[in-house]
Amino acid sequence: MQSEYQTIIIGGGVAGMTAALYLKRAGENVAIIECDAPGGQITRTSEIENYPGILKINGPELAFQMYEQVTSLEVPFVFQRVISLELENDSVLIHTKKQQLKCQNLILTLGRNPKKLGIENEKELSGKGISWCAVCDGPLYKNKEVAVIGGGRSAIEEAIYLSKMCSKVTLIHRRSEFRADKSLVDELKNVSNISLLTRNQVVKFTEKEGRLHSIVLEDGIDLKVDGCFEFIGQEPSTEICKGLDILDSEGYIEVNSNYQTKYPNIYAGGDCIKKDLYQIITACSDGARIAEQILKK
């Protein structure tokens, strides 16, 4: 396997694959390093209806189409986990568990991971009734009762998705108002097997025989469910950058208007930078603009 490239992209989500597409078509020697399935967050999204030119598509299908497009150009995907980054003169050394790679330009499209509640039994019941991916785990709860925690777009979309296979979905939100488009909230309220528990918070999970048994709320309600899906926000997956001093107080990578970090040959985009809108189309824009900056050099 080749170990030196003009540009290496860490993160095979939408932003990373878009940057690779633009760079490779311009003749750049580029590779993508990814430790999970290509596509990032969209692989955990049930239905996408706001991507221009596509009426409706599920996340995994769109991710696979992007992956096929990039690999058709013979962009290598290195499926390894990066453990550290090191600066060497005008280059960057990337250390994985298996090898060392070197590049002139580094693009960080590291994405975000779901936030956790950090309450009793959450960690112990992860994968044993508690999930953060309705697309992945929803089918396990066909004709069963589940809860969804959250009040944003993702929580509402996934509650609607789960309602199509589960007998009952209870959406728990700590506020009375939802942070999503009115049309989506209206759709939610019209689903007969979705019930809303607003102005309430989860304080702990209970277990029985090693699996989730119920959700205890702050008002004393003990809600018995077969499964629970958490959608309370995201946090950047930027642990490998801590030694570079390029993160803000929340862990997002700081960049200028050209997507450059404090190091002129290290760029960042997608969900790991601070911005107003986290959508597929903005991730595509980030990737294309980063590629353009590199090609201008």
Tab-separated table of C-alpha atoms in Angstrom:
chain	number	residue	atom	x	y	z
A	1	MET	CA	0.000	0.000	0.000
A	2	GLN	CA	1.242	3.461	-0.913
A	3	SER	CA	2.230	5.487	2.139
A	4	GLU	CA	2.751	9.001	0.746
A	5	TYR	CA	0.177	11.248	-0.939
A	6	GLN	CA	-0.231	14.857	-1.963
A	7	THR	CA	-3.415	15.040	0.115
A	8	ILE	CA	-4.876	12.725	2.724
A	9	ILE	CA	-8.424	13.088	4.026
A	10	ILE	CA	-9.255	11.708	7.460
A	11	GLY	CA	-12.970	10.990	7.531
A	12	GLY	CA	-14.983	9.345	4.779
A	13	GLY	CA	-18.235	11.205	5.278
A	14	VAL	CA	-19.939	13.562	2.852
A	15	ALA	CA	-17.388	16.398	3.172
A	16	GLY	CA	-14.419	14.054	2.868
A	17	MET	CA	-15.742	12.196	-0.154
A	18	THR	CA	-16.670	15.456	-1.898
A	19	ALA	CA	-13.152	16.843	-1.381
A	20	ALA	CA	-11.673	13.602	-2.720
A	21	LEU	CA	-13.926	13.732	-5.777
A	22	TYR	CA	-12.870	17.275	-6.680
A	23	LEU	CA	-9.179	16.686	-5.987
A	24	LYS	CA	-8.934	13.413	-7.894
A	25	ARG	CA	-10.743	14.805	-10.932
A	26	ALA	CA	-8.139	17.598	-10.952
A	27	GLY	CA	-5.303	15.064	-10.957
A	28	GLU	CA	-4.363	15.198	-7.278
A	29	ASN	CA	-2.902	12.103	-5.615
A	30	VAL	CA	-5.388	11.683	-2.758
A	31	ALA	CA	-6.505	9.027	-0.262
A	32	ILE	CA	-9.218	8.757	2.391
A	33	ILE	CA	-8.729	7.222	5.830
A	34	GLU	CA	-11.908	5.986	7.483
A	35	CYS	CA	-12.384	3.758	10.536
A	36	ASP	CA	-16.084	3.049	9.981
A	37	ALA	CA	-18.550	2.783	7.109
A	38	PRO	CA	-18.222	5.493	4.405
A	39	GLY	CA	-20.880	8.185	4.666
A	40	GLY	CA	-20.608	9.239	8.292
A	41	GLN	CA	-23.815	10.531	9.854
A	42	ILE	CA	-25.986	9.905	6.805
A	43	THR	CA	-25.600	6.142	7.245
A	44	ARG	CA	-27.682	6.602	10.405
A	45	THR	CA	-30.410	8.651	8.696
A	46	SER	CA	-33.642	6.956	7.649
A	47	GLU	CA	-34.997	9.269	4.945
A	48	ILE	CA	-33.492	12.286	3.176
A	49	GLU	CA	-35.938	14.589	1.419
A	50	ASN	CA	-34.083	17.914	1.277
A	51	TYR	CA	-31.143	17.047	-0.990
A	52	PRO	CA	-31.646	18.889	-4.307
A	53	GLY	CA	-32.332	16.677	-7.306
A	54	ILE	CA	-33.337	13.629	-5.260
A	55	LEU	CA	-36.978	13.419	-4.215
A	56	LYS	CA	-36.390	10.889	-1.442
A	57	ILE	CA	-33.556	8.516	-0.550
A	58	ASN	CA	-32.410	6.720	2.579
A	59	GLY	CA	-29.069	7.654	4.114
A	60	PRO	CA	-27.173	4.377	3.584
A	61	GLU	CA	-28.161	4.317	-0.096
A	62	LEU	CA	-26.926	7.876	-0.692
A	63	ALA	CA	-23.706	7.105	1.184
A	64	PHE	CA	-23.083	4.040	-0.982
A	65	GLN	CA	-23.706	6.010	-4.181
A	66	MET	CA	-21.141	8.603	-3.087
A	67	TYR	CA	-18.686	5.855	-2.144
A	68	GLU	CA	-19.108	4.177	-5.544
A	69	GLN	CA	-18.548	7.502	-7.314
A	70	VAL	CA	-15.309	8.183	-5.430
A	71	THR	CA	-13.912	4.659	-5.739
A	72	SER	CA	-14.737	4.600	-9.466
A	73	LEU	CA	-12.007	7.258	-9.742
A	74	GLU	CA	-9.635	4.864	-7.945
A	75	VAL	CA	-9.382	6.948	-4.792
A	76	PRO	CA	-8.080	4.508	-2.148
A	77	PHE	CA	-10.020	4.088	1.096
A	78	VAL	CA	-7.729	3.136	3.959
A	79	PHE	CA	-9.972	1.480	6.546
A	80	GLN	CA	-7.917	2.105	9.669
A	81	ARG	CA	-8.195	4.168	12.842
A	82	VAL	CA	-5.871	7.157	13.187
A	83	ILE	CA	-4.257	7.324	16.606
A	84	SER	CA	-2.087	10.457	16.282
A	85	LEU	CA	-0.898	13.266	14.004
A	86	GLU	CA	2.619	14.677	13.786
A	87	LEU	CA	4.053	17.684	11.970
A	88	GLU	CA	7.288	17.146	10.060
A	89	ASN	CA	8.646	20.240	8.300
A	90	ASP	CA	6.095	20.990	5.558
A	91	SER	CA	4.422	17.580	5.770
A	92	VAL	CA	2.061	15.770	8.120
A	93	LEU	CA	2.642	12.273	9.451
A	94	ILE	CA	-0.454	10.211	10.172
A	95	HIS	CA	-0.063	7.284	12.539
A	96	THR	CA	-2.585	4.458	12.516
A	97	LYS	CA	-2.404	1.215	14.474
A	98	LYS	CA	-0.959	-0.509	11.404
A	99	GLN	CA	1.189	2.008	9.542
A	100	GLN	CA	2.446	5.555	9.048
A	101	LEU	CA	1.276	7.712	6.144
A	102	LYS	CA	2.624	11.034	4.956
A	103	CYS	CA	1.038	13.914	3.066
A	104	GLN	CA	1.672	17.486	1.997
A	105	ASN	CA	-1.899	18.571	2.737
A	106	LEU	CA	-4.219	17.132	5.356
A	107	ILE	CA	-8.000	17.505	5.352
A	108	LEU	CA	-9.838	16.749	8.581
A	109	THR	CA	-13.490	15.825	8.050
A	110	LEU	CA	-13.902	13.966	11.319
A	111	GLY	CA	-17.615	14.444	11.840
A	112	ARG	CA	-19.493	14.260	15.117
A	113	ASN	CA	-20.749	11.555	17.455
A	114	PRO	CA	-24.041	11.433	19.352
A	115	LYS	CA	-24.049	13.029	22.786
A	116	LYS	CA	-24.869	10.859	25.758
A	117	LEU	CA	-27.064	11.722	28.735
A	118	GLY	CA	-24.458	10.517	31.216
A	119	ILE	CA	-27.016	9.056	33.621
A	120	GLU	CA	-27.350	5.852	35.625
A	121	ASN	CA	-27.166	2.592	33.615
A	122	GLU	CA	-26.778	4.346	30.252
A	123	LYS	CA	-23.309	2.973	29.579
A	124	GLU	CA	-24.161	-0.513	30.834
A	125	LEU	CA	-27.275	-0.754	28.629
A	126	SER	CA	-25.670	0.595	25.454
A	127	GLY	CA	-26.539	-1.943	22.771
A	128	LYS	CA	-28.820	-3.701	25.246
A	129	GLY	CA	-31.885	-1.584	24.696
A	130	ILE	CA	-30.317	1.866	24.322
A	131	SER	CA	-29.304	2.982	20.836
A	132	TRP	CA	-28.300	6.104	18.920
A	133	CYS	CA	-29.248	4.835	15.441
A	134	ALA	CA	-32.847	4.139	14.452
A	135	VAL	CA	-31.876	2.933	10.978
A	136	CYS	CA	-29.410	0.421	12.428
A	137	ASP	CA	-31.453	-0.898	15.345
A	138	GLY	CA	-35.071	0.042	14.665
A	139	PRO	CA	-35.948	-3.298	13.020
A	140	LEU	CA	-35.051	-5.065	16.301
A	141	TYR	CA	-38.130	-3.464	17.874
A	142	LYS	CA	-40.782	-4.346	15.310
A	143	ASN	CA	-44.213	-4.347	16.966
A	144	LYS	CA	-42.666	-3.299	20.287
A	145	GLU	CA	-42.801	-0.132	22.384
A	146	VAL	CA	-39.876	2.299	22.285
A	147	ALA	CA	-38.952	5.789	23.443
A	148	VAL	CA	-37.099	8.554	21.633
A	149	ILE	CA	-35.289	11.239	23.638
A	150	GLY	CA	-34.770	14.670	22.055
A	151	GLY	CA	-36.551	17.618	20.502
A	152	GLY	CA	-34.605	18.488	17.368
A	153	ARG	CA	-35.035	17.517	13.743
A	154	SER	CA	-33.217	14.199	14.116
A	155	ALA	CA	-35.322	13.103	17.086
A	156	ILE	CA	-38.554	13.912	15.273
A	157	GLU	CA	-37.498	12.275	12.007
A	158	GLU	CA	-36.431	9.107	13.761
A	159	ALA	CA	-39.573	8.993	15.908
A	160	ILE	CA	-41.665	9.096	12.718
A	161	TYR	CA	-39.446	6.442	11.142
A	162	LEU	CA	-39.777	4.153	14.170
A	163	SER	CA	-43.550	4.622	14.291
A	164	LYS	CA	-43.801	2.701	11.010
A	165	MET	CA	-42.482	-0.503	12.594
A	166	CYS	CA	-43.024	-0.136	16.343
A	167	SER	CA	-46.391	-0.504	18.071
A	168	LYS	CA	-45.853	2.672	20.091
A	169	VAL	CA	-43.269	5.473	20.195
A	170	THR	CA	-43.006	7.888	23.116
A	171	LEU	CA	-41.068	11.060	22.374
A	172	ILE	CA	-39.526	12.599	25.498
A	173	HIS	CA	-38.407	16.231	25.328
A	174	ARG	CA	-37.344	18.544	28.137
A	175	ARG	CA	-38.994	21.598	26.561
A	176	SER	CA	-42.508	22.265	25.269
A	177	GLU	CA	-41.365	23.501	21.849
A	178	PHE	CA	-39.529	21.477	19.207
A	179	ARG	CA	-36.457	22.653	17.269
A	180	ALA	CA	-37.543	21.590	13.785
A	181	ASP	CA	-39.485	22.767	10.742
A	182	LYS	CA	-43.180	23.363	11.407
A	183	SER	CA	-44.145	20.905	8.659
A	184	LEU	CA	-42.131	18.153	10.351
A	185	VAL	CA	-43.594	18.910	13.782
A	186	ASP	CA	-47.098	18.868	12.289
A	187	GLU	CA	-46.381	15.491	10.719
A	188	LEU	CA	-45.178	14.190	14.080
A	189	LYS	CA	-48.327	15.283	15.866
A	190	ASN	CA	-50.489	13.527	13.273
A	191	VAL	CA	-48.931	10.077	13.779
A	192	SER	CA	-51.431	8.060	15.801
A	193	ASN	CA	-48.958	5.771	17.596
A	194	ILE	CA	-46.595	8.539	18.748
A	195	SER	CA	-47.218	10.074	22.166
A	196	LEU	CA	-45.426	13.154	23.479
A	197	LEU	CA	-43.947	13.629	26.934
A	198	THR	CA	-42.725	17.230	27.015
A	199	ARG	CA	-41.268	19.338	29.823
A	200	ASN	CA	-39.717	16.225	31.247
A	201	GLN	CA	-36.247	14.746	31.551
A	202	VAL	CA	-34.847	11.260	31.921
A	203	VAL	CA	-33.035	10.753	35.229
A	204	LYS	CA	-32.073	7.090	34.953
A	205	PHE	CA	-32.561	3.811	33.119
A	206	THR	CA	-33.501	0.592	34.890
A	207	GLU	CA	-32.468	-2.874	33.793
A	208	LYS	CA	-33.864	-6.365	34.077
A	209	GLU	CA	-31.946	-9.499	33.170
A	210	GLY	CA	-29.206	-7.404	31.562
A	211	ARG	CA	-31.453	-5.352	29.255
A	212	LEU	CA	-33.291	-2.033	29.382
A	213	HIS	CA	-36.488	-2.360	31.392
A	214	SER	CA	-37.756	1.177	31.912
A	215	ILE	CA	-37.023	4.900	31.768
A	216	VAL	CA	-37.423	6.924	34.947
A	217	LEU	CA	-38.396	10.591	34.456
A	218	GLU	CA	-37.865	13.507	36.814
A	219	ASP	CA	-41.575	13.711	37.654
A	220	GLY	CA	-41.518	10.108	38.872
A	221	ILE	CA	-42.970	8.427	35.785
A	222	ASP	CA	-41.511	4.941	35.292
A	223	LEU	CA	-41.993	4.290	31.573
A	224	LYS	CA	-41.595	0.628	30.587
A	225	VAL	CA	-40.183	0.251	27.072
A	226	ASP	CA	-38.414	-2.369	24.988
A	227	GLY	CA	-35.943	0.108	23.512
A	228	CYS	CA	-34.773	3.701	23.737
A	229	PHE	CA	-33.174	5.921	21.087
A	230	GLU	CA	-31.242	9.037	22.123
A	231	PHE	CA	-31.050	12.068	19.817
A	232	ILE	CA	-29.933	14.934	22.064
A	233	GLY	CA	-27.237	16.459	19.906
A	234	GLN	CA	-23.746	15.835	18.616
A	235	GLU	CA	-20.163	16.463	19.718
A	236	PRO	CA	-17.121	16.687	17.403
A	237	SER	CA	-14.932	13.600	16.979
A	238	THR	CA	-11.656	15.499	17.222
A	239	GLU	CA	-9.677	13.597	19.861
A	240	ILE	CA	-6.735	13.019	17.497
A	241	CYS	CA	-6.272	16.798	17.136
A	242	LYS	CA	-5.728	17.618	20.795
A	243	GLY	CA	-1.953	17.783	20.445
A	244	LEU	CA	-2.110	20.318	17.602
A	245	ASP	CA	-3.776	23.165	19.544
A	246	ILE	CA	-6.409	23.764	16.849
A	247	LEU	CA	-9.576	23.126	18.887
A	248	ASP	CA	-11.971	25.563	20.511
A	249	SER	CA	-13.433	25.128	24.003
A	250	GLU	CA	-16.142	22.773	22.707
A	251	GLY	CA	-13.741	20.575	20.749
A	252	TYR	CA	-14.518	21.942	17.275
A	253	ILE	CA	-11.613	22.609	14.896
A	254	GLU	CA	-10.963	26.315	14.395
A	255	VAL	CA	-10.546	27.394	10.758
A	256	ASN	CA	-10.427	30.630	8.802
A	257	SER	CA	-12.614	31.577	5.833
A	258	ASN	CA	-10.501	29.302	3.618
A	259	TYR	CA	-11.024	26.313	5.938
A	260	GLN	CA	-7.390	26.450	7.037
A	261	THR	CA	-6.334	25.807	10.604
A	262	LYS	CA	-3.389	27.658	12.159
A	263	TYR	CA	-1.259	25.386	9.968
A	264	PRO	CA	-1.529	26.366	6.280
A	265	ASN	CA	-1.438	22.762	5.069
A	266	ILE	CA	-4.091	21.415	7.472
A	267	TYR	CA	-7.730	22.047	6.567
A	268	ALA	CA	-10.999	21.066	8.226
A	269	GLY	CA	-14.641	20.964	7.190
A	270	GLY	CA	-17.956	19.223	7.631
A	271	ASP	CA	-19.419	18.576	11.056
A	272	CYS	CA	-16.142	18.962	12.987
A	273	ILE	CA	-16.039	22.754	12.484
A	274	LYS	CA	-18.387	25.305	14.054
A	275	LYS	CA	-21.061	26.571	11.647
A	276	ASP	CA	-24.695	27.627	11.529
A	277	LEU	CA	-26.110	24.726	9.514
A	278	TYR	CA	-25.122	21.052	9.624
A	279	GLN	CA	-26.625	19.486	6.523
A	280	ILE	CA	-25.512	17.199	3.686
A	281	ILE	CA	-25.443	20.096	1.261
A	282	THR	CA	-23.247	22.259	3.515
A	283	ALA	CA	-20.851	19.341	4.021
A	284	CYS	CA	-20.598	18.988	0.231
A	285	SER	CA	-19.878	22.707	-0.014
A	286	ASP	CA	-17.124	22.474	2.614
A	287	GLY	CA	-15.442	19.603	0.797
A	288	ALA	CA	-15.554	21.327	-2.583
A	289	ARG	CA	-14.222	24.614	-1.203
A	290	ILE	CA	-11.354	22.936	0.644
A	291	ALA	CA	-10.381	21.095	-2.537
A	292	GLU	CA	-10.423	24.375	-4.442
A	293	GLN	CA	-8.125	26.014	-1.890
A	294	ILE	CA	-5.614	23.175	-2.201
A	295	LEU	CA	-5.715	23.242	-5.992
A	296	LYS	CA	-4.979	26.987	-5.988
A	297	LYS	CA	-1.620	26.438	-4.284
